[in-house]
Coordinates of C-alpha atoms in Angstrom, one line a residue:
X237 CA 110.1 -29.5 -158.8
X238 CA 107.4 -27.7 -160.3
X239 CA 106.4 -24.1 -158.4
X240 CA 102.8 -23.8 -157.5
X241 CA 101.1 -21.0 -159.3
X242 CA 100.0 -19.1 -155.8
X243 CA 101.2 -19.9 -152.7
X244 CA 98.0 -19.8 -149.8
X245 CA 99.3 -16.2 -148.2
X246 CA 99.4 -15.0 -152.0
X247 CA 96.2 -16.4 -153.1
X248 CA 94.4 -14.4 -150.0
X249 CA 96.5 -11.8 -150.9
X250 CA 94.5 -11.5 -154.2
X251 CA 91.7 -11.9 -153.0
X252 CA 91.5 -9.2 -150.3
X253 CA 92.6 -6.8 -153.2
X254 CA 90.1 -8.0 -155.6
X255 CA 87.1 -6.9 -152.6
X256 CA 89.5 -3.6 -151.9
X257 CA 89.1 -3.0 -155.6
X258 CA 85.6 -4.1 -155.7
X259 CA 84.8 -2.0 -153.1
X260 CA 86.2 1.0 -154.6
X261 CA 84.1 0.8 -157.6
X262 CA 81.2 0.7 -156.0
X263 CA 82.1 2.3 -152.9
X264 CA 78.9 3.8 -151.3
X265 CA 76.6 1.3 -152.7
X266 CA 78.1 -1.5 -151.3
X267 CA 77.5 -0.3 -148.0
X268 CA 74.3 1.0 -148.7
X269 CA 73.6 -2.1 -149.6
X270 CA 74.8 -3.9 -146.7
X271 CA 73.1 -1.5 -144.1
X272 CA 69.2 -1.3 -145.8
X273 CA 68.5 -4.6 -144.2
X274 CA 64.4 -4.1 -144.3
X275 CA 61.8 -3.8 -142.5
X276 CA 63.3 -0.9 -140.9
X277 CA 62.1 -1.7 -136.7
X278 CA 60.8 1.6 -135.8
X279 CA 59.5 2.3 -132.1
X280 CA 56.6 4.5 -131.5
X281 CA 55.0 5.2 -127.8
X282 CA 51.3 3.1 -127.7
X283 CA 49.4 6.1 -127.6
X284 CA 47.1 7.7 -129.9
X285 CA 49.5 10.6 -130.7
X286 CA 51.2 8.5 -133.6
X287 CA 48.2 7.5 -135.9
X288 CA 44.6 8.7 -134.1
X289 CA 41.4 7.6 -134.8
X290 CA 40.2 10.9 -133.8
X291 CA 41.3 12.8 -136.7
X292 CA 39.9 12.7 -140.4
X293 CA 43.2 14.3 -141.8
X294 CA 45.4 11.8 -141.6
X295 CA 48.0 10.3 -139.6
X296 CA 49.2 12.8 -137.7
X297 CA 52.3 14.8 -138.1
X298 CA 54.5 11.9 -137.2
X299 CA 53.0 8.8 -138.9
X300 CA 52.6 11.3 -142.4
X301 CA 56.6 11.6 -142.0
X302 CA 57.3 8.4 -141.2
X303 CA 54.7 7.7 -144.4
X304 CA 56.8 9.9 -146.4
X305 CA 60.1 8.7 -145.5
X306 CA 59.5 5.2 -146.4
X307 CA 57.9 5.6 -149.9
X308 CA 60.8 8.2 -150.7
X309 CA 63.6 6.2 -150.0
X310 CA 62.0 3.1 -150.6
X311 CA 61.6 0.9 -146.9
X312 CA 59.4 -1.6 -145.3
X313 CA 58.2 0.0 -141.9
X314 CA 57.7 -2.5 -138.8
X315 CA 55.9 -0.8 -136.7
X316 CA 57.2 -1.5 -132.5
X317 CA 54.9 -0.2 -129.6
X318 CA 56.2 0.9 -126.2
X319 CA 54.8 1.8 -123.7
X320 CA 58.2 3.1 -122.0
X321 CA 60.3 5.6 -122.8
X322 CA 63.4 3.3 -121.0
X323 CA 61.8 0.4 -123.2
X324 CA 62.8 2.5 -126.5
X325 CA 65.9 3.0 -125.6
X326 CA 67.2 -0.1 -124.8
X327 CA 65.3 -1.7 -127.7
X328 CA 67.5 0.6 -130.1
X329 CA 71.0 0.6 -127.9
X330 CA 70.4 -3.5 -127.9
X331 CA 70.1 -3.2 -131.9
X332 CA 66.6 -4.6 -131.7
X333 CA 65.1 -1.6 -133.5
X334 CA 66.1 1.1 -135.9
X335 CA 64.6 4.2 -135.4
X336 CA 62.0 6.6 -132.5
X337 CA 59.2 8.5 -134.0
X338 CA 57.1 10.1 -131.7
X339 CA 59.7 10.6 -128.7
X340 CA 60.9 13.9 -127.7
X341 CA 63.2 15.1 -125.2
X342 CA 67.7 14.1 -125.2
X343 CA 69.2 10.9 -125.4
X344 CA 70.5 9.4 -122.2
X345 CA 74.0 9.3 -121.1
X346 CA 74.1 5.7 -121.3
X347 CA 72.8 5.3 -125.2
X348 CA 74.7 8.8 -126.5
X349 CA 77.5 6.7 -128.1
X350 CA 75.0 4.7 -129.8
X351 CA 72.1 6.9 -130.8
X352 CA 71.9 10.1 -132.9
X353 CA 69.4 12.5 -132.1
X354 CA 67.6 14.1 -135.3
X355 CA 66.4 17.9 -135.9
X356 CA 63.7 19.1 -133.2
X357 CA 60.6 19.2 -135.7
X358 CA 57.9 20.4 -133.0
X359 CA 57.8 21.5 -129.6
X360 CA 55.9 19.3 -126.4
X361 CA 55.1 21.2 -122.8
X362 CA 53.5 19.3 -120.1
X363 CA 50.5 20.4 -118.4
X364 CA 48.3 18.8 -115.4
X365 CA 44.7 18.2 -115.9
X366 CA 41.8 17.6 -113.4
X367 CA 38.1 16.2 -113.5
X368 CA 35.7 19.1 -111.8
X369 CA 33.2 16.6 -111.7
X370 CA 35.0 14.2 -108.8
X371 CA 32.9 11.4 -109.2
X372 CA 35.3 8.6 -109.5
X373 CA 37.3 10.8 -112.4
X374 CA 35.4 9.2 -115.2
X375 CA 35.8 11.7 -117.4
X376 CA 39.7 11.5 -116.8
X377 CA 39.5 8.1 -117.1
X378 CA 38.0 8.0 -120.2
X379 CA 40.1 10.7 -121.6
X380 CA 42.8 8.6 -120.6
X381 CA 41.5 5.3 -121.9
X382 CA 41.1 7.6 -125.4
X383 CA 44.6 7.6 -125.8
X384 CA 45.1 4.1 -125.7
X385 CA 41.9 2.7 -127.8
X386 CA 42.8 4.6 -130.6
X387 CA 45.3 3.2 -131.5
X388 CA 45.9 0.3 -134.0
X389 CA 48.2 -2.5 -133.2
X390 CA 48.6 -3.4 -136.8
X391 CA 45.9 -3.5 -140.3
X392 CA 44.1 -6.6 -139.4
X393 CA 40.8 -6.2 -140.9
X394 CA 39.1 -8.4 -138.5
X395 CA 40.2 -6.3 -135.6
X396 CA 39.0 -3.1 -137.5
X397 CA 36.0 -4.0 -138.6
X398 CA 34.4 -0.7 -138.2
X399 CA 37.5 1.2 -139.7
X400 CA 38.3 0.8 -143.0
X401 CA 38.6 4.1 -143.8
X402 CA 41.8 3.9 -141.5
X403 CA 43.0 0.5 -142.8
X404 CA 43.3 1.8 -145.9
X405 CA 45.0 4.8 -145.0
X406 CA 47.7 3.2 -142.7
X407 CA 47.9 0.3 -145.6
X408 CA 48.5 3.5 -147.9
X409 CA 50.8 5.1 -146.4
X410 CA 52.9 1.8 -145.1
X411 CA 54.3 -0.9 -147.4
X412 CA 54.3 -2.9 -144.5
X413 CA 52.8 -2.5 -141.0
X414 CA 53.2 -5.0 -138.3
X415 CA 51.4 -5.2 -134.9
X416 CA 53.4 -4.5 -131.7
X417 CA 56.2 -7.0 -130.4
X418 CA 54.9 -10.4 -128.7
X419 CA 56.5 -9.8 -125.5
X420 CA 54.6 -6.2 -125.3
X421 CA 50.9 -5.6 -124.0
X422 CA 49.1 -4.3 -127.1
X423 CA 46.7 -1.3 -125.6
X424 CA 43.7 -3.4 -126.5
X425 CA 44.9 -6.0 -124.0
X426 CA 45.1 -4.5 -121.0
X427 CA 43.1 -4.6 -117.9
X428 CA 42.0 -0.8 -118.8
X429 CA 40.7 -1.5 -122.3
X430 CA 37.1 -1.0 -123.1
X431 CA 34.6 -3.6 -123.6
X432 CA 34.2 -5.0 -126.8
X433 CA 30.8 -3.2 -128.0
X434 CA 29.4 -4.4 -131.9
X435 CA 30.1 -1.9 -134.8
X436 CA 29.3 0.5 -136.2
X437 CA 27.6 2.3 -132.4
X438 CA 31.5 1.4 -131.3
X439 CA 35.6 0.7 -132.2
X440 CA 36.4 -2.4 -131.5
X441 CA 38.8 -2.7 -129.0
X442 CA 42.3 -3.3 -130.7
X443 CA 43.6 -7.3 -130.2
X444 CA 47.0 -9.3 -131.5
X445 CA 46.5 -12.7 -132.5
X446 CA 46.2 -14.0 -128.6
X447 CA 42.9 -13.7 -127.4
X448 CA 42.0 -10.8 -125.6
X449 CA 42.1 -10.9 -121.6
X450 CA 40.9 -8.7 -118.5
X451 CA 38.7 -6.3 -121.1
X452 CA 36.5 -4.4 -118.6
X453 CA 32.6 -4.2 -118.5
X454 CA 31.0 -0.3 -119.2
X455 CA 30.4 -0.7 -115.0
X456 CA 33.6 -2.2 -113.8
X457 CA 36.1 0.6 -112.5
X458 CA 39.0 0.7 -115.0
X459 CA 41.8 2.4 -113.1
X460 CA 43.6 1.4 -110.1
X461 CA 45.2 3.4 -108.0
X462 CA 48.7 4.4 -109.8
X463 CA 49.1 5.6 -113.1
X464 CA 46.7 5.4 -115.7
X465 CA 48.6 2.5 -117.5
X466 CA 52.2 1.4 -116.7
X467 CA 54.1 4.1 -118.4
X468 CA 57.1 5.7 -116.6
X469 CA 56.2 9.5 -115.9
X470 CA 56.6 10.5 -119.7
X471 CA 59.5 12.6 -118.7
X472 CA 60.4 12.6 -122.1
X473 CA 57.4 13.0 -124.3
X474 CA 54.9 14.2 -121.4
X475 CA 51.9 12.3 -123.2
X476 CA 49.5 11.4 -120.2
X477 CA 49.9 9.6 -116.4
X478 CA 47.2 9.3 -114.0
X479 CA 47.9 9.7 -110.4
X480 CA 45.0 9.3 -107.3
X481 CA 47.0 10.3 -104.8
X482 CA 46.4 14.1 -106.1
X483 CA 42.6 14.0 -106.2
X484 CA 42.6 12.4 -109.7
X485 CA 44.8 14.6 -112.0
X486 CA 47.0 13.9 -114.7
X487 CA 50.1 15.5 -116.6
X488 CA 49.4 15.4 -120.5
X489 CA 51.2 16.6 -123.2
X490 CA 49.5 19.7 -124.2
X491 CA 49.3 19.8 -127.7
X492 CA 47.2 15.8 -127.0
X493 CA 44.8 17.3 -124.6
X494 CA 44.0 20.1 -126.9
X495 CA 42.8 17.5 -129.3
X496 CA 41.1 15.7 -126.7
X497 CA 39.6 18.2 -124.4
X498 CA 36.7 18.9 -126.7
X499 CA 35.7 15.3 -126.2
X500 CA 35.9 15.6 -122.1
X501 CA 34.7 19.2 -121.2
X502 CA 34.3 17.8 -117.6
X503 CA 38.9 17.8 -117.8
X504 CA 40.1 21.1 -117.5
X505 CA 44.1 22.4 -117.2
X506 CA 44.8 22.5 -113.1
X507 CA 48.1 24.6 -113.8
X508 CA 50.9 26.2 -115.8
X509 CA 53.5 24.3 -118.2
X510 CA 55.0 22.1 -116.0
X511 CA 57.4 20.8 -118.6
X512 CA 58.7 21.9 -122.2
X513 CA 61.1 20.1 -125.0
X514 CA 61.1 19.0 -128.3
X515 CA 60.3 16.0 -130.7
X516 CA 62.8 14.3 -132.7
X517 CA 63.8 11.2 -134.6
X518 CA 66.0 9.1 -133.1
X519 CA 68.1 6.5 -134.7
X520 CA 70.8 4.1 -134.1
X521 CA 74.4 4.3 -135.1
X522 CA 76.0 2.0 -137.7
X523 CA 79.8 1.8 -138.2
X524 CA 79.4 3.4 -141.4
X525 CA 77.6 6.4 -140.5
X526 CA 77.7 7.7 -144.7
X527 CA 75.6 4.8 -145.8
X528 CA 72.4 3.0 -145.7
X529 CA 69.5 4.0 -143.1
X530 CA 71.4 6.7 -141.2
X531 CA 72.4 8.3 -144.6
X532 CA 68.7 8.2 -146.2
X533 CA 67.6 9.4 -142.4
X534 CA 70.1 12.1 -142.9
X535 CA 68.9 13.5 -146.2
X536 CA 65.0 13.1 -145.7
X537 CA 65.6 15.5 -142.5
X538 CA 67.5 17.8 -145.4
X539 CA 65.0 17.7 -147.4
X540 CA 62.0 18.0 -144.8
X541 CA 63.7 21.1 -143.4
X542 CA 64.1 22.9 -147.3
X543 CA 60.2 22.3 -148.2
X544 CA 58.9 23.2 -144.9
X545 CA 56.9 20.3 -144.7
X546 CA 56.4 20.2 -141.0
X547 CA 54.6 23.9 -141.1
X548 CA 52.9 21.9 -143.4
X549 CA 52.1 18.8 -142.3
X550 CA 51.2 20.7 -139.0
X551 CA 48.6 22.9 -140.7
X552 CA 46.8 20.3 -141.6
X553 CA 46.5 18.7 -138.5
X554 CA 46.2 21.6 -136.2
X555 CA 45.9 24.5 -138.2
X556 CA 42.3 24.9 -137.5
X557 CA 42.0 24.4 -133.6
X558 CA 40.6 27.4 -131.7
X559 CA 43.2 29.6 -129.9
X560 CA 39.9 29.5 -126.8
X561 CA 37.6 26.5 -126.1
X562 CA 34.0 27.2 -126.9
X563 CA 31.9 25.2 -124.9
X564 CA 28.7 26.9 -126.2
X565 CA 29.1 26.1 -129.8
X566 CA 30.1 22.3 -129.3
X567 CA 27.6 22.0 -126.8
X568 CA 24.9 23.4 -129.3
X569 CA 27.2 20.8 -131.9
X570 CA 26.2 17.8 -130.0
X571 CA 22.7 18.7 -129.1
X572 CA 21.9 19.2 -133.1
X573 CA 23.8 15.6 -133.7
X574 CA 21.6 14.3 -130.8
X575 CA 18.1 15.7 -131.5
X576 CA 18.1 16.7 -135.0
X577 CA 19.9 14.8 -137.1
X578 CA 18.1 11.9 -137.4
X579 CA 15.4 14.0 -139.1
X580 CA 17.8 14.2 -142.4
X581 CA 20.0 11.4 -142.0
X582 CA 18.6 9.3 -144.5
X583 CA 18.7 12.3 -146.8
X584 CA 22.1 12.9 -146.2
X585 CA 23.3 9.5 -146.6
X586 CA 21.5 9.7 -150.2
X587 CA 23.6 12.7 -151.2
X588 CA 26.9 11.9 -149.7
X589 CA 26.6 8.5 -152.0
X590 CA 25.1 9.7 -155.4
X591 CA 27.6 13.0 -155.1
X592 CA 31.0 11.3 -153.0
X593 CA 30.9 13.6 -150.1
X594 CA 32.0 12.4 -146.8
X595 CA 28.7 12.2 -144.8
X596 CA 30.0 13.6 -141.7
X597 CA 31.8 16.8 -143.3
X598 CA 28.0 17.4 -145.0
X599 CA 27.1 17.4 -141.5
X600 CA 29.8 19.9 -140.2
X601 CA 29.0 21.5 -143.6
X602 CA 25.2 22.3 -142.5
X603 CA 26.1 22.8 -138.8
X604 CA 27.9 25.6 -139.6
X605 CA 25.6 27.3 -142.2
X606 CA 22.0 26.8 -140.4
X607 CA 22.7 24.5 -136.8
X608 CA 20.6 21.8 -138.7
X609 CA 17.8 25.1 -138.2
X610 CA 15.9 24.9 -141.9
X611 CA 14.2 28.2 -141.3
X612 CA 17.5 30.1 -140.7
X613 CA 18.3 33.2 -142.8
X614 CA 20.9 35.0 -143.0
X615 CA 21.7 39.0 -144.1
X616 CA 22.9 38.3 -147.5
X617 CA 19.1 36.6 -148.1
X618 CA 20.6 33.1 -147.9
X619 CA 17.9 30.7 -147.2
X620 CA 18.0 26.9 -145.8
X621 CA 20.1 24.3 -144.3
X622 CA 22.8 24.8 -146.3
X623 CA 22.4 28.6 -146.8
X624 CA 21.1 28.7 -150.4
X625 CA 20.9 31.7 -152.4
X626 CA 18.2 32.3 -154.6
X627 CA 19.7 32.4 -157.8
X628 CA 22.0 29.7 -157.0
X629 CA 18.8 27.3 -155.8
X630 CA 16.9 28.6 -159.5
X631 CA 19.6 27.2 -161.5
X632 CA 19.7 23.3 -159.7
X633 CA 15.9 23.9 -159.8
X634 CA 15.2 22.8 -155.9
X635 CA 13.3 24.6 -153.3
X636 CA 16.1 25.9 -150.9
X637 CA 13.4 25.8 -148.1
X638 CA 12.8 22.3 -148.0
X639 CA 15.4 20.4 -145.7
X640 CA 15.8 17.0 -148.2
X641 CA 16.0 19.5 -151.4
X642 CA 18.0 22.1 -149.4
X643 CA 20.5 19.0 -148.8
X644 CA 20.8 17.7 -152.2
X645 CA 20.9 21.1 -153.9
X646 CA 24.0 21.8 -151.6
X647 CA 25.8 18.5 -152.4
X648 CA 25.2 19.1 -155.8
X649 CA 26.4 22.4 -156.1
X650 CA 29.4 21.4 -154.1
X651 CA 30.4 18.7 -155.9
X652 CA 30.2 21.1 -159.2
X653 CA 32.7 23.3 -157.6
X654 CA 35.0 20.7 -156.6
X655 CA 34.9 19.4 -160.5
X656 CA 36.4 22.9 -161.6
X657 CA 39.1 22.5 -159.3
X658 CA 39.8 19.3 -161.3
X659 CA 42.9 20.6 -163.5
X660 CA 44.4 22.6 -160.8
X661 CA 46.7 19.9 -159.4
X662 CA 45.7 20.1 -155.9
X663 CA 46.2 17.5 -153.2
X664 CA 42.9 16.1 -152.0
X665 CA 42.7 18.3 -148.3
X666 CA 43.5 21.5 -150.4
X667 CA 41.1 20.5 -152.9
X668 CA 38.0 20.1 -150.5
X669 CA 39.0 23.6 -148.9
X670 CA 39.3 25.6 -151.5
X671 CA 35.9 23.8 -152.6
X672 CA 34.5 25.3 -148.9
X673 CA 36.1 28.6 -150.0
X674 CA 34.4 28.9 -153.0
X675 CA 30.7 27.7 -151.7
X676 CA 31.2 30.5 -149.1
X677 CA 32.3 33.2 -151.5
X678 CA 31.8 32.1 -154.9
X679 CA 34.5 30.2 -157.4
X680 CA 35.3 33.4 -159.0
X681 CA 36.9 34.9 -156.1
X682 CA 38.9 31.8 -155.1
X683 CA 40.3 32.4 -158.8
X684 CA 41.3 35.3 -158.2
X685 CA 43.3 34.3 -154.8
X686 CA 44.8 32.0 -156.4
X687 CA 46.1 34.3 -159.8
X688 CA 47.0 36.9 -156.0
X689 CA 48.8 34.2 -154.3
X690 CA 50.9 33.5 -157.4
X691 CA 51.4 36.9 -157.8
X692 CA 53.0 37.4 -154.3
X693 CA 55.4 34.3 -154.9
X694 CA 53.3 31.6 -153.9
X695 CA 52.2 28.3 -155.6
X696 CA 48.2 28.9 -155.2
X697 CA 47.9 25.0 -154.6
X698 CA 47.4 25.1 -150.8
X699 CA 44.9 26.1 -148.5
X700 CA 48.1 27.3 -145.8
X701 CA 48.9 30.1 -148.5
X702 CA 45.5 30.6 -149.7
X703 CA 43.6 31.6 -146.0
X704 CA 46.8 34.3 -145.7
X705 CA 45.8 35.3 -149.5
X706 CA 41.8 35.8 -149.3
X707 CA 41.8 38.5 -146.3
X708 CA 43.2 40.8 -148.6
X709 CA 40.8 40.8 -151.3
X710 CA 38.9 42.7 -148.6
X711 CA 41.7 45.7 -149.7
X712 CA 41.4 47.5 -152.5
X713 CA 45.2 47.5 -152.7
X714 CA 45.4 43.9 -153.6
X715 CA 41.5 43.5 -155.1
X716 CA 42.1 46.5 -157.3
X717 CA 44.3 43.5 -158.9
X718 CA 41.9 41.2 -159.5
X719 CA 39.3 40.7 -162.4
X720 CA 36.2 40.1 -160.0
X721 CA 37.1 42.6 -157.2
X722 CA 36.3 43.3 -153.6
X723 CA 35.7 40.1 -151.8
X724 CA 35.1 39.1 -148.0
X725 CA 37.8 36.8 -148.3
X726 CA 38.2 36.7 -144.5
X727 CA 34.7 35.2 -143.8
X728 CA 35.4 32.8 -146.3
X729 CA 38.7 31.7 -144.4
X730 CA 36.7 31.9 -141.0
X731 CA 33.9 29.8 -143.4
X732 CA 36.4 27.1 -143.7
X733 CA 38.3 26.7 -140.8
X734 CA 35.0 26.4 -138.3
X735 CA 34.2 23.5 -140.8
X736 CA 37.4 21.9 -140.6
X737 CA 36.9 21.8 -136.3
X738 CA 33.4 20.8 -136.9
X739 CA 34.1 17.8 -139.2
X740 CA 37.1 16.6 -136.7
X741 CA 34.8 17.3 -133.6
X742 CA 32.2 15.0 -135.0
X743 CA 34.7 12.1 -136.3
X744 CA 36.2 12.5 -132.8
X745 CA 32.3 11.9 -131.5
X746 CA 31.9 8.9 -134.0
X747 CA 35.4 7.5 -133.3
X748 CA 34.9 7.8 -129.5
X749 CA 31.8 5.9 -129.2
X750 CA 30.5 9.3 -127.7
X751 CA 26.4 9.6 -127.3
X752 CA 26.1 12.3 -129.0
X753 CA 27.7 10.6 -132.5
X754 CA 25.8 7.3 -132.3
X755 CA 23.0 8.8 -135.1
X756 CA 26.0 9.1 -137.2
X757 CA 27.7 6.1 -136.7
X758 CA 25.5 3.8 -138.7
X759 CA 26.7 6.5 -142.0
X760 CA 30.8 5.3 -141.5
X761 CA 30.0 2.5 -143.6
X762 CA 29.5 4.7 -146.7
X763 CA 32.7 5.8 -146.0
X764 CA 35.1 5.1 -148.9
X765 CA 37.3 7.8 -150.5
X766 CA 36.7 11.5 -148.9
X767 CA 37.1 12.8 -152.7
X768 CA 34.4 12.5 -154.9
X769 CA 34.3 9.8 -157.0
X770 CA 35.2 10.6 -161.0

């Protein structure tokens, strides 16, 4: 009798070491393979703190890394609201989600087996705020609701109508974006959502594909007794909770309230840090903890931590806040965006076109050289709204006194200083500042700072390394150095930094629905790229 060429415990035999040998060919790969099963679920609190409306600069510090990390290593982001920190959790111990952005605090006893805690990347503390006025808390409440409407569910243009300009960065910065899970109460949903008001005076309130239900009317009270929406007491990430037992105060994390509070002067801190910790990622644990999603997680955190990208990233976003509130300067801010504003609007709308600048920075822009006053003067024999000298208003051939040439005279010139910054490879936030830097103090000196930055070890591409560089041309230690001297390089950083709260207080006013932004509300619409165009 013949002999059959494998018997059945031989044939498996070969083939288990066929896939052993397989497998040690490819080794890694295999499993990275096998473990980047995209999207990658990833669970972020529904609150503003993750991608705001409020800002111009971007996503925030923690949708610009999540950004990052999915166009480095090459994932699809679903995006997974909460409103829970206990929902988080057990959506990533239950393997229904990858990764936490936006939580802070430790991992729970219960989940530590199956959840790795990333670096601490920026600090939270917990404070507990109060309205002064008392009447019903309104302004809590609506400081409260702010948290909630601004944030987007998903990047469905018929639910952000009036927003394109954030559709297109969240459909930047995402390959993929998908609203929050069916089962979960999107923020535009619940009973404390604002009503539905047309564009452009108003956001729209944010909606999933069900129809919208309970949205309140502007005279319907929108907070019950409780918390201000059904979060647990943010033990871990201390973002907001109402409570009316306590006279109507709330805890908030601080670092949300200081970008809030100049929308809400009425809420003011009613005590010390209750609370501190820190933010991290958190992810969950795969049986190969050397491949796929924990491994890219792994190195992107390397490689965030080398480059200093969240002293970065934070800059950007925060660098410019005010160490003290001053109520006098963005109460005098509003009244100009109230009462005199509409007197140039058309005008500036006409320049921010023909010359791509973002109408509302032209108005932080002229708010901080003249307060919209077009007989202001200043020491140095600047003239104007937008502080013209004479030479300077000689050579574009305007008449720096009048307002409509004053305007288009300063768009133009700024728009010729941000065409010599063309070849020096800047990213497009750096760009516009060192634009401000120069229209304060001249393109020369900026030059310089940059050749000084160099010098001192620098690159001379960013605005974090330039404002510690242009203080020192003030020296003659360091402008001894330069070709075109002595410079008052710290007005210029001052200059730039007021401009930077300016434009955010009055995107903040626009994205708010706030009274005092409505005359600039109807100008979003021009809103396109904040670079100019080529």
């Amino acid at each position: 009798m013949k002999r059959r060429f494998f018997t059945s415990w031989e044939a498996v035999l070969l083939l288990f070491l066929i896939a052993a040998q397989a497998m040690f060919m490819v080794g890694s790969e295999v499993m990275s393979y096998l473990y980047r099963l995209p999207p990658v679920r990833v669970v972020v609190p529904n609150v503003s703190q993750f991608s705001s409306l409020v800002s111009p600069y971007g996503l925030g510090v923690d949708g610009e890394l999540l950004s990052r990390f999915a166009k480095e290593k090459d994932y699809t982001i679903t995006i997974i609201r909460v409103k829970s920190a206990d929902e988080a959790w057990k959506l990533i111990s239950n393997d229904e989600a990858d990764l936490l952005v936006g939580f802070g605090g430790e991992i729970p006893e219960e989940y530590a087996r199956k959840i790795t805690a990333g670096p601490a990347y920026d600090d939270y503390q917990s404070v507990t705020i109060k309205d002064t006025t008392q009447v019903d808390n309104k302004e809590l409440q609506a400081l409260c609701r702010s948290l909630l409407d601004t944030v987007p569910e998903g990047v469905d243009e018929e639910i952000y109508t009036a927003n394109d300009s954030l559709i297109s960065s969240l459909v930047d910065a995402f390959p993929q974006m998908v609203s929050s899970r069916e089962d979960s109460e999107p923020s535009g949903q619940t009973q404390y959502a604002r009503k539905k008001l047309s564009p452009p005076a108003s956001e729209n309130s944010t909606q999933g594909e069900e129809p919208a239900v309970n949205i309140a009317s502007e005279d319907q009270e929108v907070l019950e007794d409780g918390d201000c929406v059904d979060f647990d007491q943010f033990h871990m990430y201390n973002l907001i909770s109402f409570d009316s037992d306590e006279g109507g105060t709330a805890q908030i994390d601080v670092r949300n309230f200081t970008m809030l509070h100049p929308f809400f002067l009425d809420v003011v801190p009613d005590s010390q840090i209750n609370e501190e910790g820190s933010y991290r990622w958190f992810w969950r644990n795969k049986f190969f903890a050397e491949a796929g999603l924990q491994k890219d997680l792994t190195d992107f955190w390397d490689s965030v931590k080398s480059k200093d990208t969240i002293a970065a990233l934070k800059e950007k976003n925060y660098g410019f806040f005010p160490k003290k509130l001053n109520y006098y300067v963005i109460r005098k801010l509003k009244n100009a965006l109230r009462k005199k504003v509409p007197r140039y609007s058309k005008t500036m709308e006409e320049a921010s076109k023909k010359y791509g600048i973002d109408p509302l920075l032209l108005a932080a822009i002229i708010f901080q050289e003249s307060h919209f006053d077009n007989s202001a003067r200043s020491r140095t024999g600047v003239r104007g709204l937008m502080q013209i000298t004479q030479a300077t208003a000689k050579d574009l051939g305007i008449n720096r006194l009048d307002p409509q040439q004053s305007i288009m005279g300063g768009a133009i010139y700024l728009r010729k200083l941000w065409d010599k910054f063309e070849g020096q490879n800047l990213a497009e936030w750096d760009r516009w500042f060192f634009t401000l830097a120069a229209y304060n103090q001249g393109y020369a000196h900026i030059l310089d700072a940059i050749k000084l930055t160099k010098k001192r070890g620098g690159t001379g591409k960013t605005w974090r390394e330039l404002k510690e560089t242009l203080p020192l041309l003030a020296w003659k230690r360091y402008y001894s150095q330069t070709r075109h001297g002595y410079c008052r390089g710290y007005e210029a950083v001052t200059y730039v930094e007021n401009i930077r709260y300016y434009f955010y207080l009055i995107n903040g006013l626009v994205a708010l629905s706030r009274p005092e932004g409505e005359n600039l509300a109807k100008l979003r619409s021009s809103l396109n790229s904040l670079a100019p165009d080529a």
